[in-house]
Amino acid sequence: MGWFISPERSLDNHQLFIKVPIMEEWSKTLFETLDSFADRVDEFFMEINEVVEDWTEEWHHTVGVEIDKCLEDVFEPIIEIYFEFEDITGETDQLFTYPVEPTPEQNTACIGCHHYHGQVYGGNLLVCGMHPYGWDGENCPDWESN
């Protein structure tokens, strides 16, 4: 504690007042309040988290199961018809992708290249990003080793 002269509060400038450590108490109270507030915010969000977890688990076990069953009931007959049609016609779907490796007969310049993609999409071979249809010669200018 210290002494100070307060000209605002006294008529006589020589009157002494005891300095109360108000700032120390105020800052201590502020930090205690902030800590308490932070604890309550944490508790609030923990409770919200628990409620949301319970709700999503309940929703998954009730509505989610019903949606899965409904989708299965709708799409299962379509898939069966599709495979029956494939068996009857003997055709395979061109929408599925499959890999094709470069050979000395096809895409010779791509053998061992880092950029070679070699996937068939809808019946079309995508060789690489630089040369989607492949390089016509034997030495591609963009060839890089794996």
CSV table of N, CA and C in Angstrom, one decimal:
chain,number,residue,atom,x,y,z
A,1,MET,N,0.8,-1.2,0.0
A,1,MET,CA,0.0,0.0,0.0
A,1,MET,C,0.9,1.2,0.0
A,2,GLY,N,0.4,2.3,-0.6
A,2,GLY,CA,1.2,3.5,-0.7
A,2,GLY,C,0.3,4.7,-0.3
A,3,TRP,N,1.0,5.8,-0.2
A,3,TRP,CA,0.3,7.0,0.1
A,3,TRP,C,0.3,7.9,-1.1
A,4,PHE,N,-0.8,8.7,-1.3
A,4,PHE,CA,-0.8,9.6,-2.4
A,4,PHE,C,-1.7,10.8,-2.0
A,5,ILE,N,-1.5,11.9,-2.7
A,5,ILE,CA,-2.3,13.1,-2.5
A,5,ILE,C,-3.3,13.2,-3.6
A,6,SER,N,-4.6,13.3,-3.2
A,6,SER,CA,-5.7,13.4,-4.2
A,6,SER,C,-6.2,14.8,-4.2
A,7,PRO,N,-5.9,15.7,-5.2
A,7,PRO,CA,-6.4,17.0,-5.2
A,7,PRO,C,-7.8,17.1,-5.5
A,8,GLU,N,-8.4,16.1,-6.2
A,8,GLU,CA,-9.8,16.1,-6.6
A,8,GLU,C,-10.7,16.0,-5.4
A,9,ARG,N,-10.3,15.2,-4.4
A,9,ARG,CA,-11.2,14.8,-3.3
A,9,ARG,C,-11.0,15.7,-2.0
A,10,SER,N,-9.9,16.4,-2.0
A,10,SER,CA,-9.7,17.2,-0.8
A,10,SER,C,-9.7,18.7,-1.1
A,11,LEU,N,-10.1,19.4,-0.1
A,11,LEU,CA,-10.1,20.9,-0.2
A,11,LEU,C,-8.6,21.4,0.1
A,12,ASP,N,-8.0,20.6,0.9
A,12,ASP,CA,-6.6,21.0,1.3
A,12,ASP,C,-5.7,20.0,0.5
A,13,ASN,N,-4.8,20.6,-0.3
A,13,ASN,CA,-3.9,19.7,-1.0
A,13,ASN,C,-2.9,19.0,-0.2
A,14,HIS,N,-2.9,19.2,1.1
A,14,HIS,CA,-1.9,18.6,2.0
A,14,HIS,C,-2.5,17.4,2.7
A,15,GLN,N,-3.8,17.1,2.4
A,15,GLN,CA,-4.4,16.0,3.1
A,15,GLN,C,-4.0,14.7,2.4
A,16,LEU,N,-3.6,13.6,3.2
A,16,LEU,CA,-3.1,12.3,2.6
A,16,LEU,C,-4.2,11.3,2.7
A,17,PHE,N,-4.3,10.5,1.6
A,17,PHE,CA,-5.2,9.3,1.6
A,17,PHE,C,-4.4,8.0,1.5
A,18,ILE,N,-5.0,7.0,2.0
A,18,ILE,CA,-4.4,5.7,1.8
A,18,ILE,C,-4.8,5.1,0.5
A,19,LYS,N,-3.8,4.6,-0.3
A,19,LYS,CA,-4.0,4.1,-1.6
A,19,LYS,C,-4.5,2.6,-1.4
A,20,VAL,N,-5.7,2.3,-2.0
A,20,VAL,CA,-6.2,1.0,-1.9
A,20,VAL,C,-5.8,0.2,-3.2
A,21,PRO,N,-5.3,-0.9,-3.0
A,21,PRO,CA,-4.9,-1.7,-4.2
A,21,PRO,C,-6.0,-2.2,-5.1
A,22,ILE,N,-6.8,-1.2,-5.6
A,22,ILE,CA,-8.0,-1.6,-6.4
A,22,ILE,C,-7.6,-2.3,-7.7
A,23,MET,N,-6.6,-1.8,-8.3
A,23,MET,CA,-6.2,-2.4,-9.6
A,23,MET,C,-5.9,-3.9,-9.5
A,24,GLU,N,-5.2,-4.2,-8.4
A,24,GLU,CA,-4.8,-5.6,-8.2
A,24,GLU,C,-6.0,-6.5,-8.0
A,25,GLU,N,-7.0,-6.0,-7.1
A,25,GLU,CA,-8.2,-6.7,-6.9
A,25,GLU,C,-9.0,-6.8,-8.2
A,26,TRP,N,-9.1,-5.8,-8.9
A,26,TRP,CA,-9.9,-5.7,-10.1
A,26,TRP,C,-9.3,-6.7,-11.2
A,27,SER,N,-8.0,-6.8,-11.4
A,27,SER,CA,-7.4,-7.7,-12.3
A,27,SER,C,-7.6,-9.1,-11.9
A,28,LYS,N,-7.5,-9.4,-10.6
A,28,LYS,CA,-7.6,-10.7,-10.0
A,28,LYS,C,-9.1,-11.2,-10.3
A,29,THR,N,-10.0,-10.3,-10.0
A,29,THR,CA,-11.5,-10.6,-10.2
A,29,THR,C,-11.8,-10.9,-11.6
A,30,LEU,N,-11.2,-10.0,-12.5
A,30,LEU,CA,-11.4,-10.2,-13.9
A,30,LEU,C,-10.9,-11.6,-14.4
A,31,PHE,N,-9.7,-12.0,-14.0
A,31,PHE,CA,-9.1,-13.3,-14.4
A,31,PHE,C,-9.9,-14.4,-13.9
A,32,GLU,N,-10.4,-14.3,-12.6
A,32,GLU,CA,-11.2,-15.3,-12.1
A,32,GLU,C,-12.6,-15.5,-12.8
A,33,THR,N,-13.1,-14.3,-13.2
A,33,THR,CA,-14.4,-14.3,-14.0
A,33,THR,C,-14.2,-14.9,-15.3
A,34,LEU,N,-13.0,-14.6,-16.0
A,34,LEU,CA,-12.8,-15.1,-17.3
A,34,LEU,C,-12.5,-16.6,-17.2
A,35,ASP,N,-11.8,-17.1,-16.2
A,35,ASP,CA,-11.6,-18.5,-16.0
A,35,ASP,C,-12.9,-19.3,-15.8
A,36,SER,N,-13.8,-18.7,-15.0
A,36,SER,CA,-15.1,-19.3,-14.7
A,36,SER,C,-15.9,-19.3,-16.0
A,37,PHE,N,-15.9,-18.2,-16.8
A,37,PHE,CA,-16.6,-18.2,-18.0
A,37,PHE,C,-16.1,-19.2,-19.0
A,38,ALA,N,-14.8,-19.4,-19.1
A,38,ALA,CA,-14.2,-20.4,-20.0
A,38,ALA,C,-14.6,-21.8,-19.6
A,39,ASP,N,-14.7,-22.0,-18.3
A,39,ASP,CA,-15.1,-23.4,-17.8
A,39,ASP,C,-16.6,-23.6,-18.1
A,40,ARG,N,-17.4,-22.6,-18.0
A,40,ARG,CA,-18.8,-22.8,-18.3
A,40,ARG,C,-19.0,-23.0,-19.8
A,41,VAL,N,-18.3,-22.3,-20.6
A,41,VAL,CA,-18.4,-22.4,-22.1
A,41,VAL,C,-17.9,-23.9,-22.5
A,42,ASP,N,-16.8,-24.3,-21.9
A,42,ASP,CA,-16.4,-25.7,-22.1
A,42,ASP,C,-17.5,-26.7,-21.7
A,43,GLU,N,-18.1,-26.5,-20.6
A,43,GLU,CA,-19.2,-27.4,-20.1
A,43,GLU,C,-20.4,-27.4,-21.1
A,44,PHE,N,-20.7,-26.2,-21.5
A,44,PHE,CA,-21.8,-26.0,-22.5
A,44,PHE,C,-21.6,-26.8,-23.7
A,45,PHE,N,-20.4,-26.7,-24.3
A,45,PHE,CA,-20.1,-27.4,-25.6
A,45,PHE,C,-19.9,-28.9,-25.4
A,46,MET,N,-19.5,-29.3,-24.2
A,46,MET,CA,-19.4,-30.7,-24.0
A,46,MET,C,-20.8,-31.3,-23.9
A,47,GLU,N,-21.7,-30.6,-23.2
A,47,GLU,CA,-23.1,-31.0,-23.2
A,47,GLU,C,-23.8,-31.0,-24.6
A,48,ILE,N,-23.5,-30.0,-25.4
A,48,ILE,CA,-24.0,-30.0,-26.8
A,48,ILE,C,-23.5,-31.1,-27.6
A,49,ASN,N,-22.2,-31.4,-27.4
A,49,ASN,CA,-21.6,-32.5,-28.1
A,49,ASN,C,-22.2,-33.9,-27.7
A,50,GLU,N,-22.5,-34.1,-26.4
A,50,GLU,CA,-23.2,-35.3,-26.0
A,50,GLU,C,-24.6,-35.4,-26.6
A,51,VAL,N,-25.3,-34.3,-26.6
A,51,VAL,CA,-26.6,-34.3,-27.2
A,51,VAL,C,-26.6,-34.6,-28.7
A,52,VAL,N,-25.7,-34.0,-29.4
A,52,VAL,CA,-25.6,-34.3,-30.8
A,52,VAL,C,-25.2,-35.7,-31.1
A,53,GLU,N,-24.2,-36.2,-30.3
A,53,GLU,CA,-23.8,-37.6,-30.5
A,53,GLU,C,-25.0,-38.6,-30.2
A,54,ASP,N,-25.7,-38.3,-29.2
A,54,ASP,CA,-26.9,-39.2,-28.9
A,54,ASP,C,-27.9,-39.1,-30.0
A,55,TRP,N,-28.1,-37.9,-30.5
A,55,TRP,CA,-29.1,-37.7,-31.5
A,55,TRP,C,-28.7,-38.4,-32.8
A,56,THR,N,-27.4,-38.2,-33.2
A,56,THR,CA,-27.0,-38.9,-34.5
A,56,THR,C,-27.0,-40.4,-34.4
A,57,GLU,N,-26.7,-40.9,-33.2
A,57,GLU,CA,-26.7,-42.4,-33.0
A,57,GLU,C,-28.1,-42.9,-33.1
A,58,GLU,N,-29.0,-42.2,-32.5
A,58,GLU,CA,-30.5,-42.5,-32.5
A,58,GLU,C,-31.0,-42.4,-34.0
A,59,TRP,N,-30.6,-41.4,-34.7
A,59,TRP,CA,-31.1,-41.2,-36.0
A,59,TRP,C,-30.5,-42.3,-36.9
A,60,HIS,N,-29.2,-42.6,-36.7
A,60,HIS,CA,-28.7,-43.7,-37.6
A,60,HIS,C,-29.4,-45.0,-37.3
A,61,HIS,N,-29.7,-45.3,-36.1
A,61,HIS,CA,-30.4,-46.6,-35.8
A,61,HIS,C,-31.8,-46.6,-36.2
A,62,THR,N,-32.5,-45.5,-36.4
A,62,THR,CA,-33.9,-45.5,-36.8
A,62,THR,C,-34.0,-45.1,-38.3
A,63,VAL,N,-33.8,-43.8,-38.6
A,63,VAL,CA,-34.0,-43.3,-39.9
A,63,VAL,C,-33.0,-43.9,-40.9
A,64,GLY,N,-31.7,-43.9,-40.5
A,64,GLY,CA,-30.6,-44.4,-41.4
A,64,GLY,C,-30.9,-45.8,-41.8
A,65,VAL,N,-31.3,-46.7,-40.9
A,65,VAL,CA,-31.6,-48.1,-41.3
A,65,VAL,C,-32.8,-48.2,-42.3
A,66,GLU,N,-33.8,-47.3,-42.1
A,66,GLU,CA,-34.9,-47.3,-43.0
A,66,GLU,C,-34.5,-46.8,-44.4
A,67,ILE,N,-33.6,-45.8,-44.5
A,67,ILE,CA,-33.2,-45.3,-45.7
A,67,ILE,C,-32.3,-46.4,-46.4
A,68,ASP,N,-31.4,-47.1,-45.7
A,68,ASP,CA,-30.7,-48.1,-46.3
A,68,ASP,C,-31.6,-49.2,-46.9
A,69,LYS,N,-32.6,-49.6,-46.1
A,69,LYS,CA,-33.5,-50.7,-46.6
A,69,LYS,C,-34.2,-50.2,-47.8
A,70,CYS,N,-34.7,-48.9,-47.8
A,70,CYS,CA,-35.4,-48.4,-49.0
A,70,CYS,C,-34.6,-48.4,-50.2
A,71,LEU,N,-33.3,-47.9,-50.1
A,71,LEU,CA,-32.4,-47.9,-51.2
A,71,LEU,C,-32.1,-49.3,-51.7
A,72,GLU,N,-31.9,-50.2,-50.8
A,72,GLU,CA,-31.7,-51.6,-51.2
A,72,GLU,C,-32.9,-52.1,-52.0
A,73,ASP,N,-34.1,-51.9,-51.5
A,73,ASP,CA,-35.3,-52.3,-52.2
A,73,ASP,C,-35.5,-51.7,-53.6
A,74,VAL,N,-35.0,-50.5,-53.7
A,74,VAL,CA,-35.2,-49.8,-55.0
A,74,VAL,C,-34.1,-50.3,-56.0
A,75,PHE,N,-32.9,-50.3,-55.6
A,75,PHE,CA,-31.8,-50.6,-56.5
A,75,PHE,C,-31.5,-52.1,-56.7
A,76,GLU,N,-31.8,-52.9,-55.8
A,76,GLU,CA,-31.5,-54.4,-56.0
A,76,GLU,C,-32.2,-54.9,-57.3
A,77,PRO,N,-33.5,-54.7,-57.5
A,77,PRO,CA,-34.1,-55.2,-58.8
A,77,PRO,C,-33.4,-54.6,-60.0
A,78,ILE,N,-33.0,-53.3,-60.0
A,78,ILE,CA,-32.3,-52.7,-61.1
A,78,ILE,C,-31.0,-53.4,-61.4
A,79,ILE,N,-30.3,-53.7,-60.4
A,79,ILE,CA,-29.0,-54.4,-60.6
A,79,ILE,C,-29.2,-55.8,-61.1
A,80,GLU,N,-30.2,-56.5,-60.6
A,80,GLU,CA,-30.5,-57.8,-61.1
A,80,GLU,C,-30.9,-57.8,-62.6
A,81,ILE,N,-31.7,-56.8,-63.0
A,81,ILE,CA,-32.0,-56.7,-64.4
A,81,ILE,C,-30.8,-56.4,-65.2
A,82,TYR,N,-29.9,-55.6,-64.7
A,82,TYR,CA,-28.7,-55.2,-65.5
A,82,TYR,C,-27.9,-56.4,-65.7
A,83,PHE,N,-27.6,-57.2,-64.7
A,83,PHE,CA,-26.8,-58.4,-64.9
A,83,PHE,C,-27.5,-59.5,-65.7
A,84,GLU,N,-28.8,-59.6,-65.6
A,84,GLU,CA,-29.5,-60.5,-66.5
A,84,GLU,C,-29.4,-60.1,-68.0
A,85,PHE,N,-29.5,-58.8,-68.2
A,85,PHE,CA,-29.3,-58.2,-69.6
A,85,PHE,C,-27.9,-58.5,-70.1
A,86,GLU,N,-26.9,-58.3,-69.2
A,86,GLU,CA,-25.5,-58.6,-69.6
A,86,GLU,C,-25.3,-60.1,-70.0
A,87,ASP,N,-26.0,-61.0,-69.2
A,87,ASP,CA,-25.8,-62.4,-69.5
A,87,ASP,C,-26.5,-62.7,-70.8
A,88,ILE,N,-27.7,-62.1,-71.1
A,88,ILE,CA,-28.4,-62.4,-72.3
A,88,ILE,C,-27.6,-61.9,-73.5
A,89,THR,N,-27.2,-60.7,-73.5
A,89,THR,CA,-26.5,-60.1,-74.7
A,89,THR,C,-25.0,-60.4,-74.7
A,90,GLY,N,-24.4,-60.8,-73.6
A,90,GLY,CA,-23.0,-61.1,-73.7
A,90,GLY,C,-22.1,-59.9,-73.7
A,91,GLU,N,-22.7,-58.7,-73.6
A,91,GLU,CA,-21.9,-57.5,-73.6
A,91,GLU,C,-21.5,-57.1,-72.2
A,92,THR,N,-20.3,-56.5,-72.1
A,92,THR,CA,-19.9,-55.9,-70.8
A,92,THR,C,-20.1,-54.4,-70.8
A,93,ASP,N,-20.3,-53.8,-69.7
A,93,ASP,CA,-20.5,-52.4,-69.6
A,93,ASP,C,-19.2,-51.6,-69.9
A,94,GLN,N,-19.3,-50.7,-70.8
A,94,GLN,CA,-18.1,-49.9,-71.2
A,94,GLN,C,-17.9,-48.7,-70.2
A,95,LEU,N,-18.7,-48.6,-69.2
A,95,LEU,CA,-18.5,-47.6,-68.2
A,95,LEU,C,-17.5,-47.9,-67.1
A,96,PHE,N,-17.2,-49.2,-67.0
A,96,PHE,CA,-16.2,-49.6,-66.0
A,96,PHE,C,-14.8,-49.4,-66.5
A,97,THR,N,-13.9,-49.0,-65.7
A,97,THR,CA,-12.5,-48.7,-66.1
A,97,THR,C,-11.7,-50.0,-65.9
A,98,TYR,N,-10.7,-50.1,-66.8
A,98,TYR,CA,-9.7,-51.2,-66.6
A,98,TYR,C,-8.4,-50.7,-67.1
A,99,PRO,N,-7.3,-51.3,-66.6
A,99,PRO,CA,-5.9,-50.8,-67.0
A,99,PRO,C,-5.5,-51.5,-68.3
A,100,VAL,N,-4.6,-50.8,-69.1
A,100,VAL,CA,-4.0,-51.3,-70.3
A,100,VAL,C,-2.5,-51.0,-70.2
A,101,GLU,N,-1.6,-52.0,-70.2
A,101,GLU,CA,-0.2,-51.8,-70.2
A,101,GLU,C,0.3,-51.5,-71.6
A,102,PRO,N,1.3,-50.6,-71.7
A,102,PRO,CA,1.9,-50.4,-73.0
A,102,PRO,C,2.7,-51.6,-73.5
A,103,THR,N,2.7,-51.8,-74.8
A,103,THR,CA,3.4,-53.0,-75.4
A,103,THR,C,4.2,-52.5,-76.5
A,104,PRO,N,5.1,-53.3,-77.0
A,104,PRO,CA,5.9,-52.9,-78.2
A,104,PRO,C,5.0,-52.6,-79.4
A,105,GLU,N,3.8,-53.2,-79.5
A,105,GLU,CA,2.8,-53.0,-80.6
A,105,GLU,C,2.0,-51.7,-80.4
A,106,GLN,N,1.7,-51.4,-79.1
A,106,GLN,CA,0.8,-50.3,-78.9
A,106,GLN,C,1.4,-49.4,-77.8
A,107,ASN,N,1.6,-48.1,-78.1
A,107,ASN,CA,2.2,-47.2,-77.1
A,107,ASN,C,3.6,-47.5,-76.7
A,108,THR,N,4.4,-47.8,-77.7
A,108,THR,CA,5.8,-48.2,-77.5
A,108,THR,C,6.6,-47.1,-76.7
A,109,ALA,N,6.4,-45.9,-77.0
A,109,ALA,CA,7.1,-44.8,-76.4
A,109,ALA,C,6.7,-44.6,-74.9
A,110,CYS,N,5.7,-45.3,-74.5
A,110,CYS,CA,5.2,-45.1,-73.1
A,110,CYS,C,5.7,-46.2,-72.1
A,111,ILE,N,6.4,-47.2,-72.7
A,111,ILE,CA,6.9,-48.3,-71.8
A,111,ILE,C,7.9,-47.7,-70.8
A,112,GLY,N,7.6,-47.9,-69.5
A,112,GLY,CA,8.4,-47.4,-68.4
A,112,GLY,C,8.3,-45.9,-68.1
A,113,CYS,N,7.3,-45.2,-68.7
A,113,CYS,CA,7.2,-43.8,-68.4
A,113,CYS,C,6.4,-43.5,-67.1
A,114,HIS,N,6.9,-42.5,-66.4
A,114,HIS,CA,6.3,-42.1,-65.2
A,114,HIS,C,4.9,-41.5,-65.4
A,115,HIS,N,4.6,-40.9,-66.5
A,115,HIS,CA,3.4,-40.2,-66.8
A,115,HIS,C,2.3,-41.2,-67.4
A,116,TYR,N,2.7,-42.4,-67.7
A,116,TYR,CA,1.7,-43.3,-68.3
A,116,TYR,C,0.5,-43.6,-67.4
A,117,HIS,N,-0.7,-43.3,-67.9
A,117,HIS,CA,-1.9,-43.6,-67.1
A,117,HIS,C,-2.5,-44.9,-67.4
A,118,GLY,N,-2.8,-45.1,-68.7
A,118,GLY,CA,-3.3,-46.5,-69.2
A,118,GLY,C,-4.6,-47.0,-68.6
A,119,GLN,N,-5.6,-46.1,-68.5
A,119,GLN,CA,-6.9,-46.6,-68.1
A,119,GLN,C,-7.9,-46.4,-69.2
A,120,VAL,N,-8.8,-47.3,-69.3
A,120,VAL,CA,-9.8,-47.2,-70.3
A,120,VAL,C,-11.1,-46.7,-69.7
A,121,TYR,N,-11.7,-45.6,-70.2
A,121,TYR,CA,-12.9,-45.0,-69.7
A,121,TYR,C,-13.9,-45.0,-70.8
A,122,GLY,N,-15.0,-45.7,-70.6
A,122,GLY,CA,-16.1,-45.7,-71.6
A,122,GLY,C,-15.6,-46.2,-73.0
A,123,GLY,N,-14.6,-47.2,-72.9
A,123,GLY,CA,-14.1,-47.7,-74.2
A,123,GLY,C,-13.0,-46.9,-74.8
A,124,ASN,N,-12.6,-45.8,-74.2
A,124,ASN,CA,-11.5,-45.0,-74.7
A,124,ASN,C,-10.3,-45.0,-73.8
A,125,LEU,N,-9.1,-45.3,-74.4
A,125,LEU,CA,-7.9,-45.4,-73.6
A,125,LEU,C,-7.3,-44.0,-73.4
A,126,LEU,N,-7.1,-43.7,-72.1
A,126,LEU,CA,-6.4,-42.4,-71.8
A,126,LEU,C,-4.9,-42.8,-71.5
A,127,VAL,N,-4.0,-42.4,-72.4
A,127,VAL,CA,-2.6,-42.8,-72.3
A,127,VAL,C,-1.9,-42.0,-71.2
A,128,CYS,N,-1.9,-40.7,-71.3
A,128,CYS,CA,-1.3,-39.8,-70.3
A,128,CYS,C,-1.9,-38.4,-70.5
A,129,GLY,N,-1.6,-37.5,-69.6
A,129,GLY,CA,-2.1,-36.2,-69.6
A,129,GLY,C,-1.6,-35.3,-70.7
A,130,MET,N,-0.3,-35.5,-71.1
A,130,MET,CA,0.3,-34.8,-72.2
A,130,MET,C,-0.2,-35.2,-73.5
A,131,HIS,N,-0.3,-36.5,-73.7
A,131,HIS,CA,-0.7,-37.1,-75.0
A,131,HIS,C,-1.8,-38.1,-74.7
A,132,PRO,N,-3.0,-37.7,-74.7
A,132,PRO,CA,-4.2,-38.5,-74.3
A,132,PRO,C,-4.3,-39.8,-75.2
A,133,TYR,N,-3.9,-39.6,-76.5
A,133,TYR,CA,-4.1,-40.7,-77.4
A,133,TYR,C,-2.7,-41.5,-77.6
A,134,GLY,N,-1.7,-41.1,-76.9
A,134,GLY,CA,-0.4,-41.7,-77.0
A,134,GLY,C,0.5,-40.9,-78.0
A,135,TRP,N,1.8,-41.3,-78.0
A,135,TRP,CA,2.8,-40.7,-78.9
A,135,TRP,C,3.0,-41.6,-80.1
A,136,ASP,N,3.0,-41.0,-81.3
A,136,ASP,CA,3.1,-41.8,-82.5
A,136,ASP,C,4.4,-42.4,-82.7
A,137,GLY,N,5.5,-41.8,-82.3
A,137,GLY,CA,6.8,-42.3,-82.6
A,137,GLY,C,7.3,-43.2,-81.4
A,138,GLU,N,8.6,-43.5,-81.5
A,138,GLU,CA,9.2,-44.4,-80.4
A,138,GLU,C,9.8,-43.6,-79.3
A,139,ASN,N,10.1,-42.3,-79.5
A,139,ASN,CA,10.7,-41.5,-78.4
A,139,ASN,C,9.8,-40.3,-78.1
A,140,CYS,N,9.1,-40.3,-77.0
A,140,CYS,CA,8.2,-39.2,-76.6
A,140,CYS,C,9.1,-38.2,-75.9
A,141,PRO,N,8.8,-36.9,-76.3
A,141,PRO,CA,9.6,-35.8,-75.7
A,141,PRO,C,9.3,-35.6,-74.2
A,142,ASP,N,8.2,-36.1,-73.7
A,142,ASP,CA,7.8,-35.9,-72.3
A,142,ASP,C,8.1,-37.2,-71.4
A,143,TRP,N,8.8,-38.2,-72.0
A,143,TRP,CA,9.1,-39.4,-71.3
A,143,TRP,C,10.0,-39.2,-70.1
A,144,GLU,N,9.6,-39.7,-68.9
A,144,GLU,CA,10.4,-39.7,-67.7
A,144,GLU,C,10.3,-41.1,-67.1
A,145,SER,N,11.4,-41.5,-66.6
A,145,SER,CA,11.6,-42.8,-66.0
A,145,SER,C,10.7,-43.0,-64.7
A,146,ASN,N,10.2,-44.2,-64.5
A,146,ASN,CA,9.5,-44.5,-63.2
A,146,ASN,C,10.6,-44.4,-62.1
